[in-house]
Short mmCIF file of C-alpha atoms and ligand atoms in Angstrom, two decimals:
data_model
loop_
_atom_site.label_atom_id
_atom_site.label_comp_id
_atom_site.label_asym_id
_atom_site.label_seq_id
_atom_site.Cartn_x
_atom_site.Cartn_y
_atom_site.Cartn_z
CA MET J 1 30.53 -30.82 14.54
CA ASP J 2 31.14 -27.92 16.91
CA VAL J 3 28.29 -25.48 16.28
CA VAL J 4 27.58 -21.94 17.48
CA VAL J 5 24.03 -20.60 17.03
CA ILE J 6 23.75 -16.79 17.03
CA GLY J 7 20.36 -15.97 18.67
CA GLY J 8 18.23 -17.84 21.15
CA GLY J 9 14.88 -16.98 19.63
CA ILE J 10 12.45 -19.66 18.49
CA VAL J 11 14.55 -20.36 15.36
CA GLY J 12 17.91 -20.64 17.15
CA CYS J 13 16.39 -22.79 19.91
CA SER J 14 14.78 -25.13 17.36
CA VAL J 15 18.00 -25.74 15.50
CA ALA J 16 19.98 -26.05 18.74
CA LEU J 17 17.72 -28.87 19.93
CA GLU J 18 17.78 -30.77 16.66
CA LEU J 19 21.52 -30.59 16.27
CA ALA J 20 22.13 -31.49 19.95
CA ARG J 21 19.86 -34.53 19.51
CA ARG J 22 21.90 -35.57 16.50
CA GLY J 23 24.98 -35.64 18.71
CA HIS J 24 26.66 -32.38 17.71
CA SER J 25 28.26 -30.02 20.22
CA VAL J 26 26.01 -26.92 20.28
CA HIS J 27 26.53 -23.47 21.92
CA VAL J 28 23.80 -20.82 21.63
CA ALA J 29 25.00 -17.21 22.13
CA GLU J 30 22.06 -14.92 22.92
CA ARG J 31 22.54 -11.27 23.71
CA SER J 32 19.45 -10.84 25.91
CA ALA J 33 18.74 -12.36 29.25
CA GLY J 34 16.70 -15.45 28.18
CA PRO J 35 15.33 -17.41 25.25
CA GLY J 36 12.58 -16.07 22.98
CA LEU J 37 12.70 -12.44 24.29
CA GLY J 38 13.09 -10.93 20.79
CA SER J 39 10.44 -10.97 18.11
CA THR J 40 9.36 -14.43 19.28
CA SER J 41 7.88 -13.00 22.44
CA ALA J 42 5.64 -10.64 20.40
CA SER J 43 4.39 -13.29 17.96
CA SER J 44 0.67 -13.62 17.41
CA ALA J 45 1.60 -17.33 17.10
CA ILE J 46 -1.03 -18.08 14.49
CA VAL J 47 -0.89 -21.54 13.01
CA ARG J 48 -2.38 -21.67 9.54
CA PHE J 49 -1.72 -23.51 6.32
CA HIS J 50 -2.78 -21.09 3.57
CA TYR J 51 0.53 -20.05 2.01
CA SER J 52 0.92 -19.08 -1.63
CA THR J 53 3.63 -21.63 -2.31
CA ARG J 54 3.81 -25.46 -2.25
CA ALA J 55 6.71 -25.46 0.28
CA GLY J 56 4.85 -22.97 2.49
CA VAL J 57 1.79 -25.21 2.70
CA ALA J 58 3.78 -28.42 3.15
CA VAL J 59 5.99 -27.13 5.94
CA SER J 60 3.18 -25.45 7.92
CA TRP J 61 1.06 -28.63 7.67
CA GLU J 62 3.94 -30.75 8.84
CA ALA J 63 4.53 -28.31 11.69
CA ARG J 64 0.95 -28.60 12.88
CA ALA J 65 1.48 -32.32 13.50
CA GLY J 66 4.58 -31.31 15.54
CA TRP J 67 2.55 -28.94 17.67
CA LEU J 68 0.13 -31.76 18.49
CA ASP J 69 3.14 -33.76 19.79
CA TRP J 70 4.83 -30.77 21.31
CA ALA J 71 5.08 -31.90 24.99
CA GLU J 72 6.61 -35.20 23.86
CA HIS J 73 8.97 -33.40 21.44
CA VAL J 74 10.31 -31.17 24.21
CA GLN J 75 9.94 -33.88 26.88
CA VAL J 76 7.99 -31.96 29.52
CA ALA J 77 4.69 -32.66 31.20
CA PRO J 78 1.80 -31.28 29.04
CA ARG J 79 0.97 -28.65 31.70
CA ALA J 80 4.49 -27.20 31.32
CA ALA J 81 4.45 -27.20 27.51
CA ALA J 82 3.21 -24.64 24.99
CA ARG J 83 0.00 -25.77 23.42
CA LEU J 84 -1.82 -25.43 20.10
CA ILE J 85 -5.30 -23.97 20.55
CA VAL J 86 -7.45 -25.19 17.64
CA ALA J 87 -9.96 -22.54 16.64
CA GLY J 88 -10.04 -23.02 12.84
CA CYS J 89 -8.77 -20.41 10.42
CA LEU J 90 -10.70 -18.41 7.84
CA VAL J 91 -9.05 -16.44 5.02
CA PHE J 92 -11.21 -14.17 2.95
CA ASP J 93 -11.02 -14.06 -0.79
CA SER J 94 -9.39 -10.96 -2.15
CA PRO J 95 -7.43 -9.74 -5.16
CA ALA J 96 -4.50 -9.59 -2.69
CA PHE J 97 -4.52 -13.34 -2.09
CA ASP J 98 -5.44 -15.97 -4.64
CA THR J 99 -7.38 -18.50 -2.55
CA GLY J 100 -8.14 -20.54 -5.73
CA GLU J 101 -4.42 -21.34 -6.14
CA VAL J 102 -4.07 -21.90 -2.45
CA LEU J 103 -6.99 -24.32 -2.43
CA THR J 104 -5.18 -26.41 -5.05
CA LEU J 105 -2.02 -26.46 -2.90
CA LEU J 106 -3.98 -27.36 0.22
CA ARG J 107 -5.71 -30.24 -1.51
CA GLU J 108 -2.42 -31.53 -2.91
CA ALA J 109 -1.01 -31.63 0.62
CA GLN J 110 -4.26 -33.20 1.91
CA VAL J 111 -4.93 -30.38 4.27
CA PRO J 112 -8.65 -30.46 5.29
CA CYS J 113 -10.30 -27.29 3.97
CA GLU J 114 -13.73 -25.97 3.09
CA ARG J 115 -15.00 -23.21 0.86
CA TRP J 116 -17.40 -20.92 2.74
CA ASP J 117 -19.73 -18.56 0.88
CA ALA J 118 -21.26 -15.51 2.66
CA GLN J 119 -24.20 -17.55 3.83
CA GLU J 120 -21.94 -20.20 5.35
CA ILE J 121 -19.84 -17.53 7.07
CA ARG J 122 -22.97 -16.08 8.68
CA LEU J 123 -24.04 -19.57 9.80
CA ARG J 124 -20.67 -20.85 11.07
CA ALA J 125 -19.20 -17.57 12.47
CA PRO J 126 -22.21 -15.33 13.19
CA ALA J 127 -20.09 -12.47 14.69
CA ILE J 128 -18.20 -12.03 11.43
CA SER J 129 -19.66 -9.88 8.68
CA PRO J 130 -18.98 -11.22 5.17
CA ASP J 131 -19.37 -7.73 3.63
CA ARG J 132 -16.89 -6.79 0.93
CA PHE J 133 -15.01 -3.49 1.50
CA TRP J 134 -12.16 -3.92 -1.00
CA PRO J 135 -9.75 -2.19 -1.40
CA PRO J 136 -8.41 -1.50 2.12
CA LYS J 137 -8.44 2.23 2.84
CA LYS J 138 -6.98 4.66 5.31
CA VAL J 139 -9.45 5.62 8.05
CA THR J 140 -9.05 9.24 6.98
CA ASP J 141 -10.30 8.37 3.46
CA ALA J 142 -13.84 9.66 2.87
CA GLU J 143 -14.61 6.23 1.35
CA PHE J 144 -13.64 4.35 4.56
CA TRP J 145 -17.21 4.28 5.80
CA ALA J 146 -18.82 3.72 2.39
CA PRO J 147 -21.42 0.94 2.26
CA PRO J 148 -20.00 -2.53 1.36
CA ALA J 149 -19.88 -3.52 -2.28
CA GLY J 150 -21.09 -7.10 -2.32
CA GLU J 151 -20.16 -10.06 -0.17
CA LEU J 152 -17.14 -12.25 0.36
CA SER J 153 -16.50 -15.95 0.47
CA GLY J 154 -13.43 -17.57 2.03
CA LEU J 155 -11.37 -20.62 2.72
CA PHE J 156 -11.74 -22.37 6.08
CA THR J 157 -9.18 -24.79 7.51
CA PRO J 158 -10.58 -26.37 10.70
CA ASP J 159 -7.13 -27.45 12.03
CA GLY J 160 -5.69 -23.93 12.23
CA GLY J 161 -5.42 -21.90 15.48
CA PHE J 162 -2.66 -20.47 17.54
CA VAL J 163 -0.05 -21.38 20.12
CA ASN J 164 -0.88 -20.14 23.58
CA ASP J 165 2.59 -18.86 24.60
CA PRO J 166 5.36 -18.43 22.04
CA GLN J 167 7.98 -17.52 24.60
CA LEU J 168 7.19 -20.66 26.58
CA ALA J 169 7.74 -22.65 23.38
CA ALA J 170 11.26 -21.17 23.12
CA GLN J 171 11.90 -21.94 26.83
CA ASN J 172 10.69 -25.52 26.27
CA LEU J 173 13.12 -25.94 23.39
CA ARG J 174 15.98 -24.44 25.39
CA GLU J 175 15.46 -26.79 28.32
CA ALA J 176 15.18 -29.80 26.02
CA ALA J 177 18.33 -28.77 24.13
CA GLU J 178 20.25 -28.36 27.41
CA ARG J 179 19.15 -31.82 28.50
CA ASP J 180 20.67 -33.10 25.22
CA GLY J 181 23.94 -31.35 25.95
CA ALA J 182 23.53 -27.89 24.32
CA GLN J 183 24.96 -24.92 26.12
CA PHE J 184 23.23 -21.51 26.27
CA THR J 185 25.04 -18.34 27.19
CA PHE J 186 22.78 -15.28 27.74
CA GLN J 187 23.88 -11.66 27.69
CA ALA J 188 26.41 -12.83 25.11
CA GLN J 189 26.47 -10.45 22.16
CA VAL J 190 28.28 -11.62 18.94
CA VAL J 191 30.38 -8.78 17.58
CA ALA J 192 32.58 -10.52 15.01
CA VAL J 193 32.59 -13.64 12.90
CA PRO J 194 36.24 -14.68 12.55
CA GLN J 195 37.31 -16.77 9.55
CA LYS J 196 40.36 -18.53 8.20
CA SER J 197 41.01 -19.64 4.63
CA GLY J 198 37.35 -19.21 3.57
CA ARG J 199 35.92 -21.01 6.56
CA VAL J 200 34.25 -19.67 9.60
CA VAL J 201 36.14 -20.51 12.89
CA GLY J 202 33.66 -19.29 15.51
CA VAL J 203 32.32 -16.04 16.87
CA ASP J 204 33.66 -13.26 19.07
CA LEU J 205 31.53 -11.94 21.93
CA ALA J 206 31.43 -8.36 23.19
CA ASP J 207 33.23 -9.39 26.37
CA GLY J 208 36.23 -10.59 24.36
CA THR J 209 35.51 -14.30 24.54
CA ARG J 210 35.95 -16.36 21.35
CA LEU J 211 33.56 -19.36 20.88
CA HIS J 212 35.32 -21.79 18.51
CA ALA J 213 33.20 -23.63 16.02
CA SER J 214 33.37 -25.17 12.58
CA VAL J 215 29.70 -24.32 11.94
CA VAL J 216 27.98 -21.02 12.81
CA ILE J 217 24.28 -20.35 12.24
CA ASN J 218 22.91 -16.81 11.96
CA ALA J 219 19.51 -17.00 13.69
CA ALA J 220 19.60 -13.36 14.87
CA GLY J 221 16.05 -12.47 13.77
CA PRO J 222 15.70 -8.74 12.93
CA HIS J 223 19.50 -8.39 13.57
CA SER J 224 20.26 -10.95 10.85
CA GLY J 225 21.30 -8.35 8.30
CA HIS J 226 23.82 -6.91 10.73
CA ILE J 227 25.35 -10.32 11.41
CA ASN J 228 25.59 -11.02 7.67
CA VAL J 229 27.54 -7.75 7.27
CA LEU J 230 29.87 -8.86 10.10
CA ALA J 231 30.48 -12.13 8.28
CA HIS J 232 30.88 -10.49 4.86
CA VAL J 233 28.61 -13.00 3.16
CA LEU J 234 26.11 -10.84 1.35
CA GLY J 235 27.91 -10.85 -2.03
CA ASP J 236 25.85 -13.66 -3.65
CA PHE J 237 22.47 -13.02 -1.90
CA ALA J 238 19.58 -12.46 -4.36
CA ARG J 239 17.28 -11.80 -1.40
CA THR J 240 18.40 -9.89 1.76
CA THR J 241 16.59 -9.06 4.98
CA ARG J 242 15.36 -5.85 6.52
CA PRO J 243 13.64 -5.13 9.82
CA MET J 244 10.04 -3.90 9.71
CA ARG J 245 8.09 -2.53 12.62
CA GLN J 246 4.65 -3.98 13.33
CA GLU J 247 1.90 -3.17 15.84
CA VAL J 248 -0.48 -5.77 17.28
CA HIS J 249 -3.36 -4.37 19.29
CA SER J 250 -5.39 -5.95 22.07
CA LEU J 251 -8.98 -5.02 22.99
CA PRO J 252 -11.96 -6.56 24.77
CA ALA J 253 -13.51 -9.40 22.76
CA PRO J 254 -17.15 -8.90 21.76
CA LYS J 255 -19.48 -11.34 23.44
CA ASP J 256 -20.14 -13.17 20.18
CA TYR J 257 -16.43 -13.58 19.22
CA ASN J 258 -14.20 -15.07 21.92
CA LEU J 259 -12.27 -18.16 22.85
CA ASN J 260 -15.27 -19.87 24.46
CA ASP J 261 -17.32 -19.51 21.31
CA PRO J 262 -16.79 -22.21 18.63
CA GLY J 263 -17.73 -19.71 15.89
CA SER J 264 -14.61 -17.62 16.51
CA PRO J 265 -11.93 -18.69 14.10
CA VAL J 266 -8.63 -16.98 13.50
CA VAL J 267 -9.18 -14.65 10.53
CA ASN J 268 -6.89 -13.38 7.75
CA ASP J 269 -8.70 -10.51 6.15
CA PRO J 270 -6.88 -9.12 3.13
CA ASP J 271 -10.12 -7.44 2.11
CA LEU J 272 -9.61 -4.98 5.03
CA GLY J 273 -5.82 -5.41 5.47
CA ILE J 274 -5.90 -6.98 8.97
CA TYR J 275 -5.69 -10.33 10.78
CA PHE J 276 -7.30 -11.10 14.08
CA ARG J 277 -7.88 -13.86 16.52
CA PRO J 278 -9.46 -14.47 19.94
CA HIS J 279 -7.07 -14.29 22.87
CA PHE J 280 -7.04 -15.22 26.54
CA GLY J 281 -8.63 -12.95 29.13
CA ASP J 282 -11.71 -12.24 26.97
CA ALA J 283 -9.54 -10.33 24.56
CA ILE J 284 -9.04 -10.15 20.81
CA ILE J 285 -5.82 -9.20 19.01
CA VAL J 286 -5.57 -7.52 15.67
CA GLY J 287 -2.55 -6.97 13.38
CA GLY J 288 -1.91 -5.66 9.95
CA MET J 289 -1.45 -7.36 6.60
CA GLU J 290 0.47 -4.56 4.79
CA PRO J 291 -2.38 -3.22 2.61
CA ALA J 292 -1.18 -0.97 -0.20
CA CYS J 293 -2.72 2.10 1.37
CA ASP J 294 -0.51 1.89 4.52
CA GLU J 295 3.15 3.01 4.66
CA LEU J 296 5.45 0.16 5.60
CA MET J 297 7.43 0.97 8.72
CA TRP J 298 11.01 -0.03 7.74
CA VAL J 299 13.56 0.35 10.50
CA ASP J 300 17.23 1.13 9.89
CA ASP J 301 18.53 0.11 13.29
CA PRO J 302 16.73 -2.79 15.01
CA ASP J 303 17.95 -1.48 18.36
CA GLN J 304 16.06 1.78 17.85
CA PHE J 305 12.31 1.43 17.41
CA ASN J 306 9.28 2.51 19.35
CA PRO J 307 7.94 -0.59 21.18
CA ALA J 308 4.65 1.10 22.10
CA PRO J 309 1.43 1.04 20.06
CA THR J 310 0.62 4.40 18.39
CA THR J 311 -2.75 6.07 17.95
CA PRO J 312 -2.81 6.24 14.12
CA VAL J 313 -2.05 2.50 13.71
CA TRP J 314 -4.46 1.62 16.58
CA GLU J 315 -7.18 3.59 14.90
CA ALA J 316 -6.57 2.02 11.53
CA GLN J 317 -6.52 -1.56 12.73
CA THR J 318 -9.35 -1.36 15.25
CA LEU J 319 -11.71 0.59 12.97
CA ARG J 320 -11.08 -1.91 10.15
CA LEU J 321 -11.83 -4.66 12.64
CA ALA J 322 -15.04 -2.93 13.62
CA ARG J 323 -16.20 -3.17 10.01
CA ARG J 324 -15.67 -6.97 10.17
CA LEU J 325 -17.01 -7.48 13.68
CA PRO J 326 -20.01 -5.10 14.04
CA SER J 327 -20.44 -5.88 17.75
CA LEU J 328 -16.91 -4.72 18.60
CA ARG J 329 -16.48 -1.84 21.03
CA ILE J 330 -13.22 0.12 20.84
CA PRO J 331 -11.60 1.56 23.96
CA HIS J 332 -10.27 5.09 23.80
CA ARG J 333 -6.68 4.29 24.61
CA PRO J 334 -4.34 2.17 22.40
CA SER J 335 -3.27 -1.09 23.93
CA GLY J 336 -0.87 -3.66 22.52
CA ILE J 337 2.73 -4.11 21.43
CA ALA J 338 5.08 -3.18 18.65
CA ASN J 339 7.96 -5.38 17.49
CA LEU J 340 9.98 -6.25 14.36
CA TYR J 341 9.60 -8.68 11.51
CA ASP J 342 12.83 -9.70 9.64
CA VAL J 343 11.52 -9.31 6.10
CA THR J 344 12.75 -10.56 2.67
CA PRO J 345 11.50 -9.08 -0.60
CA ASP J 346 9.08 -11.99 -1.22
CA TRP J 347 8.29 -12.65 2.48
CA ILE J 348 9.83 -16.11 2.17
CA PRO J 349 12.60 -16.97 4.65
CA ILE J 350 16.19 -17.81 3.80
CA TYR J 351 17.34 -21.15 5.25
CA ASP J 352 20.59 -21.75 3.53
CA LYS J 353 24.41 -22.09 3.51
CA THR J 354 26.45 -19.09 2.42
CA ALA J 355 29.59 -18.54 0.36
CA LEU J 356 31.58 -18.66 3.64
CA ASP J 357 32.12 -22.33 4.38
CA GLY J 358 30.43 -23.40 7.69
CA PHE J 359 28.30 -20.23 7.93
CA TYR J 360 24.56 -20.78 7.59
CA VAL J 361 21.51 -18.50 7.82
CA ALA J 362 18.07 -19.12 9.24
CA ILE J 363 16.70 -15.60 8.68
CA GLY J 364 14.08 -13.49 6.96
CA THR J 365 11.18 -15.17 8.72
CA SER J 366 8.97 -12.33 7.54
CA GLY J 367 6.32 -12.50 10.28
CA ASN J 368 5.24 -15.97 9.27
CA GLN J 369 7.57 -18.67 10.58
CA PHE J 370 6.73 -19.07 14.27
CA LYS J 371 4.13 -21.68 13.34
CA ASN J 372 6.86 -23.77 11.67
CA THR J 373 8.91 -24.15 14.86
CA PRO J 374 8.39 -27.93 15.31
CA ILE J 375 10.00 -28.65 11.94
CA LEU J 376 12.50 -25.72 11.48
CA GLY J 377 15.30 -27.39 13.39
CA TYR J 378 14.90 -30.57 11.33
CA LEU J 379 14.99 -28.68 7.99
CA LEU J 380 18.15 -26.78 8.98
CA ALA J 381 19.92 -29.80 10.46
CA GLU J 382 19.28 -31.76 7.25
CA LEU J 383 20.65 -28.94 5.19
CA ILE J 384 23.77 -28.43 7.37
CA GLU J 385 24.60 -32.15 7.54
CA TYR J 386 24.06 -32.46 3.75
CA THR J 387 26.48 -29.61 3.14
CA GLU J 388 29.05 -30.50 5.78
CA ASN J 389 29.10 -34.07 4.36
CA GLY J 390 30.36 -32.66 1.07
CA ALA J 391 27.31 -31.90 -1.03
CA ASP J 392 26.65 -28.42 -2.41
CA PRO J 393 22.98 -27.36 -2.19
CA ASP J 394 23.74 -24.52 -4.67
CA ASP J 395 24.40 -27.14 -7.38
CA SER J 396 22.30 -30.04 -6.13
CA PRO J 397 19.33 -28.74 -4.11
CA LEU J 398 18.43 -30.83 -1.09
CA HIS J 399 14.93 -32.33 -1.08
CA VAL J 400 13.71 -33.12 2.45
CA ARG J 401 11.05 -35.71 3.12
CA LEU J 402 9.05 -34.40 6.05
CA PRO J 403 8.89 -37.05 8.75
CA ARG J 404 5.20 -36.92 9.73
CA THR J 405 3.33 -36.09 6.53
CA GLY J 406 5.80 -37.59 3.98
CA LEU J 407 5.52 -34.38 1.91
CA ILE J 408 8.71 -33.34 0.07
CA VAL J 409 10.28 -29.88 0.36
CA ASP J 410 12.73 -28.62 -2.20
CA MET J 411 15.07 -26.53 -0.03
CA SER J 412 16.04 -24.33 -3.00
CA HIS J 413 12.80 -22.59 -2.20
CA TYR J 414 14.59 -21.07 0.77
CA SER J 415 17.87 -20.40 -1.02
CA ARG J 416 19.63 -17.04 -0.63
CA ARG J 417 20.36 -17.21 -4.41
CA THR J 418 16.71 -17.73 -5.49
CA ALA J 419 15.29 -14.52 -6.92
CA PRO J 420 12.13 -13.26 -5.20
CA THR J 421 9.20 -15.32 -6.47
CA ALA J 422 6.15 -13.69 -8.07
CA ARG J 423 4.03 -16.53 -6.65
CA SER J 424 4.29 -15.04 -3.19
CA SER J 425 1.50 -12.85 -1.75
CA SER J 426 4.35 -10.43 -0.87
CA SER J 427 2.75 -9.93 2.46
CA VAL J 428 2.86 -11.63 5.84
CA LEU J 429 0.81 -14.47 4.34
CA GLY J 430 3.98 -15.63 2.53
C1 LIG O 501 4.29 -8.81 15.97
C2 LIG O 501 4.60 -10.18 15.37
C3 LIG O 501 3.55 -11.09 15.09
C4 LIG O 501 3.86 -12.30 14.57
N1 LIG O 501 2.87 -13.23 14.36
C5 LIG O 501 3.16 -14.45 13.84
C6 LIG O 501 2.12 -15.38 13.66
O1 LIG O 501 0.94 -15.14 13.99
N2 LIG O 501 2.45 -16.62 13.16
C7 LIG O 501 3.73 -16.90 12.76
O2 LIG O 501 3.92 -18.05 12.32
N3 LIG O 501 4.71 -16.05 12.92
C8 LIG O 501 4.44 -14.83 13.47
N4 LIG O 501 5.48 -13.94 13.63
C9 LIG O 501 6.82 -14.24 13.21
C10 LIG O 501 7.59 -15.06 14.22
O3 LIG O 501 7.29 -14.65 15.49
C11 LIG O 501 9.03 -14.95 13.85
O4 LIG O 501 9.23 -15.46 12.54
C12 LIG O 501 9.93 -15.71 14.79
O5 LIG O 501 9.63 -15.43 16.16
C13 LIG O 501 11.37 -15.34 14.50
O6 LIG O 501 12.18 -15.98 15.43
P1 LIG O 501 13.71 -15.74 15.45
O7 LIG O 501 14.30 -16.72 16.39
O8 LIG O 501 14.25 -15.73 14.05
O9 LIG O 501 13.88 -14.18 15.91
P2 LIG O 501 13.90 -13.60 17.40
O10 LIG O 501 12.86 -14.16 18.24
O11 LIG O 501 13.96 -12.16 17.22
O12 LIG O 501 15.29 -14.14 17.91
C14 LIG O 501 16.53 -13.67 17.49
C15 LIG O 501 17.45 -13.54 18.67
O13 LIG O 501 18.74 -13.15 18.27
C16 LIG O 501 19.30 -12.41 19.28
N5 LIG O 501 20.42 -11.65 18.72
C17 LIG O 501 20.35 -10.65 17.82
N6 LIG O 501 21.60 -10.23 17.55
C18 LIG O 501 22.44 -10.87 18.32
C19 LIG O 501 23.84 -10.88 18.50
N7 LIG O 501 24.65 -10.02 17.86
N8 LIG O 501 24.42 -11.75 19.36
C20 LIG O 501 23.62 -12.65 20.08
N9 LIG O 501 22.31 -12.68 19.95
C21 LIG O 501 21.66 -11.87 19.05
C22 LIG O 501 18.16 -11.51 19.73
O14 LIG O 501 18.37 -11.02 21.04
C23 LIG O 501 16.95 -12.47 19.63
O15 LIG O 501 16.65 -13.05 20.90
C24 LIG O 501 5.23 -12.68 14.21
C25 LIG O 501 6.27 -11.74 14.50
C26 LIG O 501 5.99 -10.54 15.09
C27 LIG O 501 7.09 -9.60 15.39
#
């Protein structure tokens, strides 16, 4: 097959490597100057397994095995490869996330996990207060500083953590794909998706070049909706994508919660509406989990958004963090980044064919798919080969056996035609 991948983020690079290794001719068109410079570069890169769906758990657990083998996968020396930092991952119980259901899914997939009550949290992660503050509130709410109402328990997965450098992971994939024959063109913006007799025939670039291909994959991240409009494929989508702005803040780590301290897990905290993790340089990063009290920052044009952190969001996220980490000290000035998620209505991505023959989508990653990088290319390559060999996943969904864990994923979970599922947390947790 002759394949064009639109977008050289982590998703486009993953699928490029897998298809090149399978012997296909692959060309990645990326409009910026290098790989992984879009939302990938801003990723908090958290690797966790607590998803609200069976496929979410299975794929993330499979991907973790891939991170452990990453240097071998991308065939570079370990010192030149991105790396999984294992810190463990704690998610608090909350009406916003049913950890009971999730525990069942984790056990089914044989993911090691432990229930921690408040006492265990104090013992294992002494910096972290198990106080219950539900529901999340605006910092301007008079109730924000109200005393806690009880205590929380949570679910701990010791194998969770984060990847040290998401952009390096994209660069690793790009170099590996090039060694296997893939071609990358940077500063190449796709402006049209030409088609003939119901089949895609390639892409047109802004400089007038046409790249011919029988298969085109939309991996344009927050620009995915725009590319789907260019391709005229949205007619039968039950779920579409929309860019959402997010801020992630960075501040000095307290002395009792940092990378050198084994009691410093990554934390998902739906009780306060934040997530946080230790970071390099004695820092801590904190992001949001879309609590009901916060306005969602939808963006109409992904080329027009403020990339700087703002004082109101900084105050909300860091003050919530201070309730969870009582020893935290908050600097006066905001520090951090803002970037875009590519969000679907149920926060579950769309990895699928479309009604235009040869045109595929790997989109709607909803702030939660970086961790799945080591398996994404495999899933998409299986789906593309299945379809191009004559099967129709709309009628006969593909079931993929994951190579390392043996778990089975029903790819209709990621179908464009599957209505939004009520099982989802409808947040970045997926
Ligand atoms: C702030 C933030 C925190 C996150 N934290 C986590 C986390 O902790 N854990 C996790 O698992 N996931 C996380 N994610 C999500 C994860 O980073 C994304 O799911 C992933 O990076 C998406 O990769 P992508 O390749 O689809 O998109 P991108 O990295 O955005 O790549 C898409 C590429 O397409 C290119 N492009 C767009 N339009 C065109 C065009 N017309 N022609 C050519 N090229 C084009 C863009 O330039 C871009 O490089 C986070 C995301 C953000 C923004």
